[in-house]
mmCIF file of C-alpha atoms in Angstrom:
data_model
loop_
_atom_site.group_PDB
_atom_site.id
_atom_site.type_symbol
_atom_site.label_atom_id
_atom_site.label_comp_id
_atom_site.label_asym_id
_atom_site.label_seq_id
_atom_site.Cartn_x
_atom_site.Cartn_y
_atom_site.Cartn_z
ATOM 1 C CA MET A 1 8.195 7.862 -1.470
ATOM 2 C CA LEU A 2 7.477 11.526 -0.642
ATOM 3 C CA GLN A 3 10.185 11.930 1.978
ATOM 4 C CA GLY A 4 10.733 15.592 2.862
ATOM 5 C CA LYS A 5 8.236 16.979 0.341
ATOM 6 C CA LYS A 6 6.278 20.017 1.575
ATOM 7 C CA ILE A 7 2.607 19.617 0.714
ATOM 8 C CA LEU A 8 0.010 22.295 1.356
ATOM 9 C CA LEU A 9 -3.392 20.602 1.414
ATOM 10 C CA GLY A 10 -6.489 22.719 0.859
ATOM 11 C CA VAL A 11 -9.794 21.166 1.952
ATOM 12 C CA SER A 12 -13.004 22.736 0.640
ATOM 13 C CA GLY A 13 -16.667 22.160 1.490
ATOM 14 C CA SER A 14 -17.601 18.765 0.080
ATOM 15 C CA ILE A 15 -18.761 15.498 1.613
ATOM 16 C CA ALA A 16 -15.449 14.097 0.318
ATOM 17 C CA ALA A 17 -13.707 16.257 2.944
ATOM 18 C CA TYR A 18 -13.905 13.268 5.287
ATOM 19 C CA LYS A 19 -11.336 11.545 3.054
ATOM 20 C CA ALA A 20 -8.823 14.277 3.914
ATOM 21 C CA ALA A 21 -8.104 12.465 7.182
ATOM 22 C CA LEU A 22 -6.874 9.350 5.374
ATOM 23 C CA LEU A 23 -5.059 11.447 2.784
ATOM 24 C CA VAL A 24 -3.129 13.355 5.451
ATOM 25 C CA ARG A 25 -2.299 10.120 7.245
ATOM 26 C CA LEU A 26 -0.972 8.506 4.055
ATOM 27 C CA LEU A 27 1.088 11.564 3.119
ATOM 28 C CA VAL A 28 2.668 11.735 6.569
ATOM 29 C CA LYS A 29 3.438 8.001 6.423
ATOM 30 C CA GLU A 30 5.181 8.565 3.091
ATOM 31 C CA GLY A 31 7.470 11.087 4.783
ATOM 32 C CA ALA A 32 5.859 14.321 3.562
ATOM 33 C CA GLN A 33 5.477 17.495 5.625
ATOM 34 C CA VAL A 34 1.795 18.417 5.450
ATOM 35 C CA LYS A 35 0.105 21.687 6.323
ATOM 36 C CA VAL A 36 -3.675 21.900 5.993
ATOM 37 C CA LEU A 37 -5.939 24.803 5.097
ATOM 38 C CA MET A 38 -9.723 24.533 5.302
ATOM 39 C CA THR A 39 -12.579 26.668 4.077
ATOM 40 C CA PRO A 40 -15.195 27.460 6.734
ATOM 41 C CA ALA A 41 -17.610 25.201 4.829
ATOM 42 C CA ALA A 42 -15.165 22.276 5.054
ATOM 43 C CA CYS A 43 -15.351 22.503 8.852
ATOM 44 C CA GLU A 44 -18.979 21.399 8.604
ATOM 45 C CA PHE A 45 -17.799 18.021 7.290
ATOM 46 C CA ILE A 46 -14.594 17.353 9.278
ATOM 47 C CA THR A 47 -13.052 19.195 12.223
ATOM 48 C CA PRO A 48 -9.774 21.124 12.044
ATOM 49 C CA LEU A 49 -8.727 19.266 15.211
ATOM 50 C CA THR A 50 -8.807 15.926 13.360
ATOM 51 C CA LEU A 51 -6.524 17.154 10.589
ATOM 52 C CA ALA A 52 -4.255 19.034 13.001
ATOM 53 C CA THR A 53 -3.778 15.849 15.033
ATOM 54 C CA LEU A 54 -2.943 13.780 11.945
ATOM 55 C CA SER A 55 -0.652 16.372 10.341
ATOM 56 C CA LYS A 56 0.932 17.481 13.648
ATOM 57 C CA GLN A 57 0.543 21.057 12.374
ATOM 58 C CA GLU A 58 -1.904 23.884 13.097
ATOM 59 C CA VAL A 59 -4.762 23.980 10.602
ATOM 60 C CA GLY A 60 -5.618 27.340 9.055
ATOM 61 C CA VAL A 61 -9.246 28.349 8.532
ATOM 62 C CA HIS A 62 -9.438 32.138 9.001
ATOM 63 C CA ILE A 63 -7.095 34.697 7.495
ATOM 64 C CA SER A 64 -6.516 36.452 10.841
ATOM 65 C CA GLU A 65 -5.245 33.305 12.594
ATOM 66 C CA HIS A 66 -1.729 32.259 13.608
ATOM 67 C CA GLY A 67 0.103 35.528 13.931
ATOM 68 C CA SER A 68 0.066 37.783 10.926
ATOM 69 C CA TRP A 69 -2.463 38.612 8.224
ATOM 70 C CA SER A 70 0.404 38.107 5.748
ATOM 71 C CA ASN A 71 0.854 34.467 6.789
ATOM 72 C CA HIS A 72 -0.901 33.419 3.575
ATOM 73 C CA VAL A 73 2.064 34.721 1.567
ATOM 74 C CA MET A 74 4.548 32.665 3.584
ATOM 75 C CA LEU A 75 2.436 29.518 3.273
ATOM 76 C CA GLY A 76 2.249 29.959 -0.486
ATOM 77 C CA ARG A 77 6.030 30.182 -0.671
ATOM 78 C CA TRP A 78 6.691 27.322 1.781
ATOM 79 C CA ALA A 79 5.136 24.485 -0.221
ATOM 80 C CA ASP A 80 6.593 22.279 -2.957
ATOM 81 C CA VAL A 81 3.038 21.765 -4.176
ATOM 82 C CA MET A 82 -0.420 23.005 -3.248
ATOM 83 C CA LEU A 83 -3.045 20.287 -3.466
ATOM 84 C CA ILE A 84 -6.735 21.154 -3.167
ATOM 85 C CA ALA A 85 -8.645 17.975 -2.328
ATOM 86 C CA PRO A 86 -11.538 17.979 -2.352
ATOM 87 C CA ALA A 87 -12.024 20.888 -4.725
ATOM 88 C CA SER A 88 -15.732 21.729 -4.699
ATOM 89 C CA ALA A 89 -17.516 23.387 -7.625
ATOM 90 C CA ASN A 90 -17.676 26.585 -5.561
ATOM 91 C CA THR A 91 -13.950 26.627 -4.781
ATOM 92 C CA ILE A 92 -13.027 25.782 -8.392
ATOM 93 C CA ALA A 93 -15.178 28.688 -9.575
ATOM 94 C CA LYS A 94 -13.511 31.095 -7.133
ATOM 95 C CA MET A 95 -10.023 29.887 -8.075
ATOM 96 C CA ALA A 96 -10.798 30.312 -11.777
ATOM 97 C CA ASN A 97 -12.036 33.864 -11.298
ATOM 98 C CA GLY A 98 -9.585 35.143 -8.698
ATOM 99 C CA ILE A 99 -12.126 35.488 -5.881
ATOM 100 C CA CYS A 100 -10.427 35.694 -2.486
ATOM 101 C CA ASP A 101 -12.886 35.444 0.398
ATOM 102 C CA ASN A 102 -11.199 32.892 2.670
ATOM 103 C CA LEU A 103 -7.727 31.832 3.781
ATOM 104 C CA LEU A 104 -7.472 28.899 1.367
ATOM 105 C CA LEU A 105 -8.124 31.166 -1.614
ATOM 106 C CA ALA A 106 -5.772 33.859 -0.307
ATOM 107 C CA VAL A 107 -2.981 31.298 -0.094
ATOM 108 C CA TYR A 108 -3.891 29.930 -3.528
ATOM 109 C CA LEU A 109 -3.558 33.382 -5.099
ATOM 110 C CA SER A 110 -0.210 33.853 -3.310
ATOM 111 C CA ALA A 111 1.202 30.401 -4.138
ATOM 112 C CA THR A 112 4.422 30.289 -6.132
ATOM 113 C CA CYS A 113 4.430 26.493 -6.239
ATOM 114 C CA PRO A 114 2.608 24.143 -8.660
ATOM 115 C CA VAL A 115 -1.117 23.690 -7.940
ATOM 116 C CA LEU A 116 -3.012 20.402 -8.208
ATOM 117 C CA PHE A 117 -6.740 20.009 -7.636
ATOM 118 C CA ALA A 118 -9.014 16.984 -7.146
ATOM 119 C CA PRO A 119 -12.618 17.852 -8.053
ATOM 120 C CA ALA A 120 -15.489 16.476 -5.967
ATOM 121 C CA MET A 121 -19.165 17.158 -6.712
ATOM 122 C CA ASP A 122 -22.338 15.627 -8.076
ATOM 123 C CA GLU A 123 -22.340 14.550 -11.725
ATOM 124 C CA ASP A 124 -24.729 17.283 -12.911
ATOM 125 C CA MET A 125 -22.510 19.943 -11.314
ATOM 126 C CA TRP A 126 -19.393 18.350 -12.805
ATOM 127 C CA LEU A 127 -20.906 18.280 -16.301
ATOM 128 C CA HIS A 128 -22.336 21.817 -16.143
ATOM 129 C CA PRO A 129 -20.845 24.167 -18.768
ATOM 130 C CA ALA A 130 -19.835 26.670 -16.067
ATOM 131 C CA THR A 131 -17.791 24.031 -14.216
ATOM 132 C CA LYS A 132 -16.215 22.853 -17.458
ATOM 133 C CA ALA A 133 -15.244 26.420 -18.299
ATOM 134 C CA ASN A 134 -13.788 26.990 -14.825
ATOM 135 C CA VAL A 135 -11.747 23.779 -14.979
ATOM 136 C CA ALA A 136 -10.483 24.782 -18.439
ATOM 137 C CA LYS A 137 -9.349 28.107 -16.979
ATOM 138 C CA LEU A 138 -7.428 26.390 -14.186
ATOM 139 C CA LEU A 139 -5.730 24.105 -16.700
ATOM 140 C CA SER A 140 -4.813 27.138 -18.795
ATOM 141 C CA TYR A 141 -3.080 28.581 -15.704
ATOM 142 C CA GLY A 142 -0.820 25.505 -15.721
ATOM 143 C CA HIS A 143 -2.580 23.744 -12.848
ATOM 144 C CA ARG A 144 -3.077 19.987 -12.918
ATOM 145 C CA GLN A 145 -6.398 18.255 -12.415
ATOM 146 C CA LEU A 146 -6.479 14.820 -10.806
ATOM 147 C CA PRO A 147 -8.825 12.366 -12.529
ATOM 148 C CA VAL A 148 -12.475 12.376 -11.451
ATOM 149 C CA HIS A 149 -13.841 8.939 -10.613
ATOM 150 C CA ARG A 150 -17.188 7.306 -11.322
ATOM 151 C CA GLY A 151 -19.234 5.739 -8.551
ATOM 152 C CA GLU A 152 -21.978 6.316 -6.015
ATOM 153 C CA LEU A 153 -22.389 10.018 -5.258
ATOM 154 C CA ALA A 154 -23.686 11.832 -2.175
ATOM 155 C CA SER A 155 -26.989 12.431 -3.988
ATOM 156 C CA GLY A 156 -27.504 8.687 -4.238
ATOM 157 C CA LEU A 157 -26.969 8.742 -7.995
ATOM 158 C CA PHE A 158 -24.211 6.819 -9.763
ATOM 159 C CA GLY A 159 -21.930 8.719 -12.112
ATOM 160 C CA GLU A 160 -18.892 11.003 -12.476
ATOM 161 C CA GLY A 161 -17.832 13.443 -9.816
ATOM 162 C CA ARG A 162 -16.226 11.367 -7.051
ATOM 163 C CA MET A 163 -12.919 12.652 -5.725
ATOM 164 C CA ALA A 164 -9.938 10.411 -6.470
ATOM 165 C CA GLU A 165 -9.270 8.020 -3.593
ATOM 166 C CA PRO A 166 -6.483 9.048 -1.160
ATOM 167 C CA GLU A 167 -4.242 6.165 -2.288
ATOM 168 C CA ALA A 168 -4.601 7.283 -5.918
ATOM 169 C CA ILE A 169 -3.776 10.873 -4.946
ATOM 170 C CA VAL A 170 -0.596 9.741 -3.184
ATOM 171 C CA SER A 171 0.394 7.778 -6.308
ATOM 172 C CA TYR A 172 -0.307 10.834 -8.457
ATOM 173 C CA LEU A 173 1.930 12.959 -6.220
ATOM 174 C CA TYR A 174 4.675 10.355 -6.447
ATOM 175 C CA THR A 175 4.440 10.579 -10.231
ATOM 176 C CA PHE A 176 4.408 14.376 -10.091
ATOM 177 C CA PHE A 177 7.653 14.509 -8.120
ATOM 178 C CA THR A 178 9.504 11.636 -9.831
ATOM 179 C CA GLY A 179 8.267 11.825 -13.410
ATOM 180 C CA ARG A 180 7.538 8.091 -13.376
ATOM 181 C CA PRO A 181 4.242 6.817 -14.865
ATOM 182 C CA GLU A 182 1.204 7.969 -12.937
ATOM 183 C CA GLY A 183 0.626 5.639 -10.030
ATOM 184 C CA GLN A 184 2.569 2.944 -11.864
ATOM 185 C CA PRO A 185 6.176 3.025 -10.598
ATOM 186 C CA LEU A 186 6.457 -0.736 -11.310
ATOM 187 C CA LYS A 187 4.880 -0.563 -14.777
ATOM 188 C CA GLY A 188 6.634 -3.044 -17.063
ATOM 189 C CA LYS A 189 7.903 -5.141 -14.143
ATOM 190 C CA THR A 190 6.917 -8.751 -13.531
ATOM 191 C CA ALA A 191 6.479 -10.019 -9.979
ATOM 192 C CA LEU A 192 6.279 -13.488 -8.459
ATOM 193 C CA VAL A 193 4.516 -13.833 -5.097
ATOM 194 C CA SER A 194 3.941 -16.949 -3.009
ATOM 195 C CA ALA A 195 1.186 -16.977 -0.394
ATOM 196 C CA GLY A 196 -0.743 -19.244 1.932
ATOM 197 C CA PRO A 197 0.157 -22.550 3.577
ATOM 198 C CA THR A 198 1.075 -25.879 2.063
ATOM 199 C CA GLN A 199 -0.451 -29.234 2.932
ATOM 200 C CA GLU A 200 1.801 -32.293 3.170
ATOM 201 C CA PRO A 201 -0.277 -35.500 2.999
ATOM 202 C CA ILE A 202 0.064 -38.302 5.529
ATOM 203 C CA ASP A 203 -2.648 -40.433 3.936
ATOM 204 C CA PRO A 204 -5.697 -39.674 1.753
ATOM 205 C CA VAL A 205 -7.426 -38.047 4.762
ATOM 206 C CA ARG A 206 -4.775 -36.364 6.902
ATOM 207 C CA PHE A 207 -2.043 -33.836 6.240
ATOM 208 C CA ILE A 208 0.530 -31.608 7.965
ATOM 209 C CA SER A 209 -0.077 -27.877 7.586
ATOM 210 C CA ASN A 210 -0.106 -24.546 9.478
ATOM 211 C CA HIS A 211 -2.452 -21.662 10.287
ATOM 212 C CA SER A 212 -1.503 -19.385 7.385
ATOM 213 C CA SER A 213 -4.518 -17.762 5.698
ATOM 214 C CA GLY A 214 -2.634 -16.243 2.756
ATOM 215 C CA LYS A 215 -3.992 -12.758 3.552
ATOM 216 C CA MET A 216 -0.575 -11.088 3.726
ATOM 217 C CA GLY A 217 0.719 -12.572 0.482
ATOM 218 C CA ILE A 218 -2.492 -11.757 -1.372
ATOM 219 C CA ALA A 219 -2.345 -8.164 -0.101
ATOM 220 C CA ILE A 220 1.239 -7.894 -1.375
ATOM 221 C CA ALA A 221 0.243 -9.295 -4.784
ATOM 222 C CA GLU A 222 -2.552 -6.721 -5.039
ATOM 223 C CA ALA A 223 -0.294 -3.850 -3.897
ATOM 224 C CA LEU A 224 2.308 -4.808 -6.516
ATOM 225 C CA ALA A 225 -0.415 -4.868 -9.174
ATOM 226 C CA GLU A 226 -1.678 -1.456 -8.040
ATOM 227 C CA ALA A 227 1.881 -0.172 -8.520
ATOM 228 C CA GLY A 228 1.796 -1.387 -12.115
ATOM 229 C CA ALA A 229 3.513 -4.771 -11.941
ATOM 230 C CA THR A 230 2.232 -7.861 -13.726
ATOM 231 C CA VAL A 231 1.868 -10.329 -10.858
ATOM 232 C CA HIS A 232 1.972 -14.137 -10.820
ATOM 233 C CA LEU A 233 0.617 -15.419 -7.491
ATOM 234 C CA VAL A 234 1.412 -18.964 -6.407
ATOM 235 C CA LEU A 235 -1.240 -19.686 -3.801
ATOM 236 C CA GLY A 236 -1.399 -22.569 -1.368
ATOM 237 C CA PRO A 237 -4.651 -24.168 -0.160
ATOM 238 C CA THR A 238 -6.743 -21.381 1.374
ATOM 239 C CA PRO A 239 -10.294 -20.097 0.821
ATOM 240 C CA LYS A 240 -8.862 -16.591 0.365
ATOM 241 C CA GLU A 241 -8.390 -15.347 -3.188
ATOM 242 C CA THR A 242 -7.915 -12.217 -5.254
ATOM 243 C CA ARG A 243 -9.894 -10.969 -8.220
ATOM 244 C CA HIS A 244 -7.497 -8.173 -9.079
ATOM 245 C CA ALA A 245 -7.140 -7.884 -12.841
ATOM 246 C CA GLY A 246 -3.365 -7.490 -12.540
ATOM 247 C CA VAL A 247 -2.871 -10.770 -10.668
ATOM 248 C CA THR A 248 -2.794 -14.251 -12.203
ATOM 249 C CA THR A 249 -3.220 -17.021 -9.638
ATOM 250 C CA GLN A 250 -1.684 -20.497 -9.826
ATOM 251 C CA LYS A 251 -3.026 -22.784 -7.102
ATOM 252 C CA VAL A 252 -0.854 -25.466 -5.529
ATOM 253 C CA VAL A 253 -1.131 -27.749 -2.513
ATOM 254 C CA THR A 254 2.208 -29.194 -1.440
ATOM 255 C CA ALA A 255 5.622 -27.641 -0.829
ATOM 256 C CA ALA A 256 6.976 -29.568 -3.822
ATOM 257 C CA GLU A 257 4.278 -28.123 -6.085
ATOM 258 C CA MET A 258 4.984 -24.625 -4.786
ATOM 259 C CA PHE A 259 8.730 -25.123 -5.344
ATOM 260 C CA ASP A 260 8.166 -26.251 -8.931
ATOM 261 C CA ALA A 261 5.770 -23.386 -9.680
ATOM 262 C CA CYS A 262 8.045 -20.707 -8.208
ATOM 263 C CA THR A 263 11.296 -21.931 -9.726
ATOM 264 C CA ALA A 264 9.645 -22.348 -13.130
ATOM 265 C CA PHE A 265 8.358 -18.759 -13.154
ATOM 266 C CA ALA A 266 11.352 -17.130 -11.434
ATOM 267 C CA PRO A 267 13.538 -16.569 -14.547
ATOM 268 C CA GLN A 268 10.994 -14.093 -15.965
ATOM 269 C CA ALA A 269 10.409 -12.223 -12.678
ATOM 270 C CA ASP A 270 11.953 -8.875 -11.775
ATOM 271 C CA ILE A 271 10.568 -9.032 -8.232
ATOM 272 C CA MET A 272 10.089 -12.145 -6.097
ATOM 273 C CA VAL A 273 8.266 -12.040 -2.750
ATOM 274 C CA MET A 274 8.132 -15.305 -0.853
ATOM 275 C CA ALA A 275 5.326 -14.741 1.656
ATOM 276 C CA ALA A 276 4.018 -18.317 1.809
ATOM 277 C CA ALA A 277 4.268 -20.393 4.977
ATOM 278 C CA VAL A 278 5.832 -23.442 3.368
ATOM 279 C CA ALA A 279 6.112 -26.653 5.389
ATOM 280 C CA ASP A 280 9.718 -27.334 6.414
ATOM 281 C CA TYR A 281 9.095 -31.081 6.630
ATOM 282 C CA ARG A 282 6.827 -33.643 4.980
ATOM 283 C CA PRO A 283 6.152 -37.354 5.634
ATOM 284 C CA ARG A 284 8.824 -39.492 3.988
ATOM 285 C CA SER A 285 6.142 -41.879 2.750
ATOM 286 C CA VAL A 286 2.436 -41.310 2.155
ATOM 287 C CA ALA A 287 -0.041 -44.090 2.845
ATOM 288 C CA ASP A 288 -2.339 -44.855 -0.087
ATOM 289 C CA LYS A 289 -5.185 -45.747 2.297
ATOM 290 C CA LYS A 290 -6.417 -44.151 5.488
ATOM 291 C CA ILE A 291 -4.230 -45.148 8.424
ATOM 292 C CA LYS A 292 -6.425 -46.909 10.974
ATOM 293 C CA LYS A 293 -6.180 -46.169 14.663
ATOM 294 C CA LYS A 294 -4.458 -49.126 16.328
ATOM 295 C CA ASP A 295 -1.953 -48.194 18.978
ATOM 296 C CA ASP A 296 -1.647 -45.447 21.576
ATOM 297 C CA GLU A 297 1.174 -43.906 19.557
ATOM 298 C CA MET A 298 1.971 -43.392 15.886
ATOM 299 C CA ASN A 299 5.389 -42.382 14.627
ATOM 300 C CA LEU A 300 5.883 -40.415 11.423
ATOM 301 C CA GLU A 301 9.211 -40.247 9.681
ATOM 302 C CA LEU A 302 9.682 -36.782 8.166
ATOM 303 C CA GLU A 303 12.058 -35.402 5.564
ATOM 304 C CA LYS A 304 13.016 -31.847 4.698
ATOM 305 C CA THR A 305 11.230 -30.019 1.915
ATOM 306 C CA ALA A 306 13.160 -27.974 -0.640
ATOM 307 C CA ASP A 307 13.820 -24.384 0.478
ATOM 308 C CA ILE A 308 12.210 -22.181 -2.164
ATOM 309 C CA ALA A 309 13.732 -18.862 -1.072
ATOM 310 C CA ARG A 310 17.208 -20.393 -0.865
ATOM 311 C CA ALA A 311 16.866 -21.823 -4.365
ATOM 312 C CA LEU A 312 15.717 -18.497 -5.786
ATOM 313 C CA GLY A 313 18.501 -16.671 -3.959
ATOM 314 C CA ALA A 314 21.108 -19.023 -5.400
ATOM 315 C CA SER A 315 19.948 -18.409 -8.978
ATOM 316 C CA LYS A 316 19.012 -14.725 -8.590
ATOM 317 C CA GLN A 317 20.136 -12.433 -11.422
ATOM 318 C CA SER A 318 21.548 -8.933 -10.910
ATOM 319 C CA HIS A 319 18.292 -7.228 -11.998
ATOM 320 C CA GLN A 320 16.108 -9.320 -9.690
ATOM 321 C CA LEU A 321 14.921 -8.459 -6.174
ATOM 322 C CA LEU A 322 14.150 -11.225 -3.699
ATOM 323 C CA VAL A 323 12.118 -10.616 -0.533
ATOM 324 C CA GLY A 324 11.567 -13.258 2.125
ATOM 325 C CA PHE A 325 9.544 -13.527 5.328
ATOM 326 C CA SER A 326 10.641 -14.509 8.805
ATOM 327 C CA LEU A 327 7.915 -15.382 11.318
ATOM 328 C CA GLU A 328 9.566 -15.980 14.688
ATOM 329 C CA THR A 329 8.733 -16.601 18.345
ATOM 330 C CA ASN A 330 12.153 -15.897 19.902
ATOM 331 C CA ASN A 331 15.485 -14.279 18.940
ATOM 332 C CA GLU A 332 13.457 -12.701 16.169
ATOM 333 C CA ARG A 333 15.934 -10.197 14.736
ATOM 334 C CA GLU A 334 18.871 -12.612 14.949
ATOM 335 C CA TYR A 335 17.038 -15.340 13.032
ATOM 336 C CA ALA A 336 15.690 -12.888 10.458
ATOM 337 C CA LEU A 337 19.143 -11.464 9.721
ATOM 338 C CA LYS A 338 20.543 -14.985 9.406
ATOM 339 C CA LYS A 339 17.859 -15.788 6.842
ATOM 340 C CA LEU A 340 18.579 -12.532 5.007
ATOM 341 C CA ASN A 341 22.251 -13.421 4.634
ATOM 342 C CA ASP A 342 22.057 -17.194 4.180
ATOM 343 C CA LYS A 343 19.411 -17.048 1.444
ATOM 344 C CA ASN A 344 20.823 -14.065 -0.489
ATOM 345 C CA LEU A 345 17.706 -11.968 0.107
ATOM 346 C CA ASP A 346 17.495 -8.251 -0.657
ATOM 347 C CA MET A 347 15.023 -7.756 2.169
ATOM 348 C CA VAL A 348 13.403 -9.840 4.858
ATOM 349 C CA VAL A 349 10.058 -9.020 6.449
ATOM 350 C CA LEU A 350 10.168 -9.909 10.131
ATOM 351 C CA ASN A 351 7.094 -10.450 12.231
ATOM 352 C CA SER A 352 6.738 -12.041 15.635
ATOM 353 C CA LEU A 353 3.988 -14.199 17.066
ATOM 354 C CA ASN A 354 4.691 -12.418 20.356
ATOM 355 C CA ASP A 355 3.135 -9.211 18.991
ATOM 356 C CA PRO A 356 -0.643 -9.052 19.615
ATOM 357 C CA GLY A 357 -2.566 -8.767 16.371
ATOM 358 C CA ALA A 358 0.319 -10.008 14.201
ATOM 359 C CA GLY A 359 0.809 -13.306 12.408
ATOM 360 C CA PHE A 360 -1.602 -15.893 11.093
ATOM 361 C CA ASN A 361 -5.301 -15.228 10.408
ATOM 362 C CA TYR A 362 -5.359 -11.646 11.724
ATOM 363 C CA ASP A 363 -6.389 -8.787 9.435
ATOM 364 C CA THR A 364 -3.509 -6.783 10.934
ATOM 365 C CA ASN A 365 0.240 -7.231 11.083
ATOM 366 C CA LYS A 366 3.248 -5.652 12.772
ATOM 367 C CA ILE A 367 6.401 -5.943 10.699
ATOM 368 C CA THR A 368 10.023 -4.854 10.557
ATOM 369 C CA LEU A 369 11.729 -4.483 7.180
ATOM 370 C CA LEU A 370 15.402 -5.482 7.216
ATOM 371 C CA ARG A 371 17.368 -4.754 4.043
ATOM 372 C CA ALA A 372 20.647 -6.252 2.883
ATOM 373 C CA ASN A 373 22.193 -2.755 2.860
ATOM 374 C CA GLY A 374 21.610 -2.474 6.606
ATOM 375 C CA GLN A 375 18.507 -0.278 6.518
ATOM 376 C CA GLU A 376 15.856 -1.175 9.067
ATOM 377 C CA ASN A 377 12.288 0.072 9.328
ATOM 378 C CA GLN A 378 10.057 -0.889 12.255
ATOM 379 C CA LEU A 379 6.394 -0.349 11.476
ATOM 380 C CA PRO A 380 3.434 -0.145 13.864
ATOM 381 C CA LEU A 381 0.493 -2.532 13.960
ATOM 382 C CA GLN A 382 -1.599 -1.829 10.876
ATOM 383 C CA SER A 383 -3.875 -3.564 8.405
ATOM 384 C CA LYS A 384 -2.258 -6.138 6.161
ATOM 385 C CA GLN A 385 -3.160 -3.955 3.170
ATOM 386 C CA GLU A 386 -1.244 -1.047 4.709
ATOM 387 C CA ALA A 387 1.670 -3.331 5.589
ATOM 388 C CA ALA A 388 1.676 -4.612 1.990
ATOM 389 C CA ARG A 389 1.883 -1.053 0.674
ATOM 390 C CA GLU A 390 4.857 -0.410 2.983
ATOM 391 C CA ILE A 391 6.589 -3.506 1.636
ATOM 392 C CA VAL A 392 5.896 -2.492 -1.964
ATOM 393 C CA SER A 393 7.083 1.060 -1.218
ATOM 394 C CA ALA A 394 10.388 -0.412 -0.015
ATOM 395 C CA ILE A 395 10.567 -2.581 -3.149
ATOM 396 C CA ILE A 396 9.995 0.482 -5.354
ATOM 397 C CA ASP A 397 12.743 2.303 -3.467
ATOM 398 C CA MET A 398 15.161 -0.587 -4.047
ATOM 399 C CA GLN A 399 14.145 -0.870 -7.709
ATOM 400 C CA HIS A 400 14.859 2.776 -8.402
ATOM 401 C CA GLY A 401 17.657 3.340 -5.908
#
């Protein structure tokens, strides 16, 4: 979402400096070019080496480093935006009053780009009249302040002063560059997500199912809700669940129930993500009593279940996006592309059981995103939450592109 954007990240001396590592990683994953500046105090909380490794750029701490004393002028002209996160009370005070006693502040005073800052301090410091006056000054300069969060603070108290989380900062930057609602690029959109397995009964005791936990589909539902969508989750039988306020869950058991729930909701959906592991076959007849063990063998006659993704693809409207999943063990890309074309999908998410750490029940996944327009994006092994954000990022790109 931030492809090619030049972001100059200033890290000041706050315990929240440790979050800069995740912030840099997320920005780089979004396609941004990131250069990091640190105050000497920030180096007490996180090393320049860590941020240099993640950004793949030298990290500036002292004004005499990296060639010329005038390097601070070039850095200030290079960036599309200067983001100071965390911005400590001390650094905010110096920015407000034009004090220039370290490289970060020298670059700040030389910057010709917009400046954003994410405060981080204890609640009493945040509420102090001096801090309020300094923040007001920065706002009067045309700078933008990221929201301060409530929560547990380094002092052990609970209150205002926490730095915005890295994911929220990335969303804020997306809004800054695109003009779309803050952190809500899918605001006003309705999404349908299927997740989990189905169970196809043989008798009152036994059923046919699979190892799906529903973790991936639930993560996608939550990521869509974080992006502003109103999400309807159709969830198969699994102990996993979501309590996200933006997600409404409808629980089902069988493939037929999931088909009915998805096709009934589909006409009102802008985005449809079919992440459930739906049974392809079910017993043709279900015994009303437990089948007793008699012979050495038992034969079950199976029939095909209705293909939910195919049905949604056949009735898909021009404004709707349909995403399917393809879990394979061989000829992975070939089968995924066939599914993409045969079912009229806009994107298929391919993952292979041959990849360690991917597939059912893991907390991680390794996926490839294949779009109908021919774009392909192979992603490394990552948490299912991170994979979900990648999928939603691709959905946002398709929605607005």
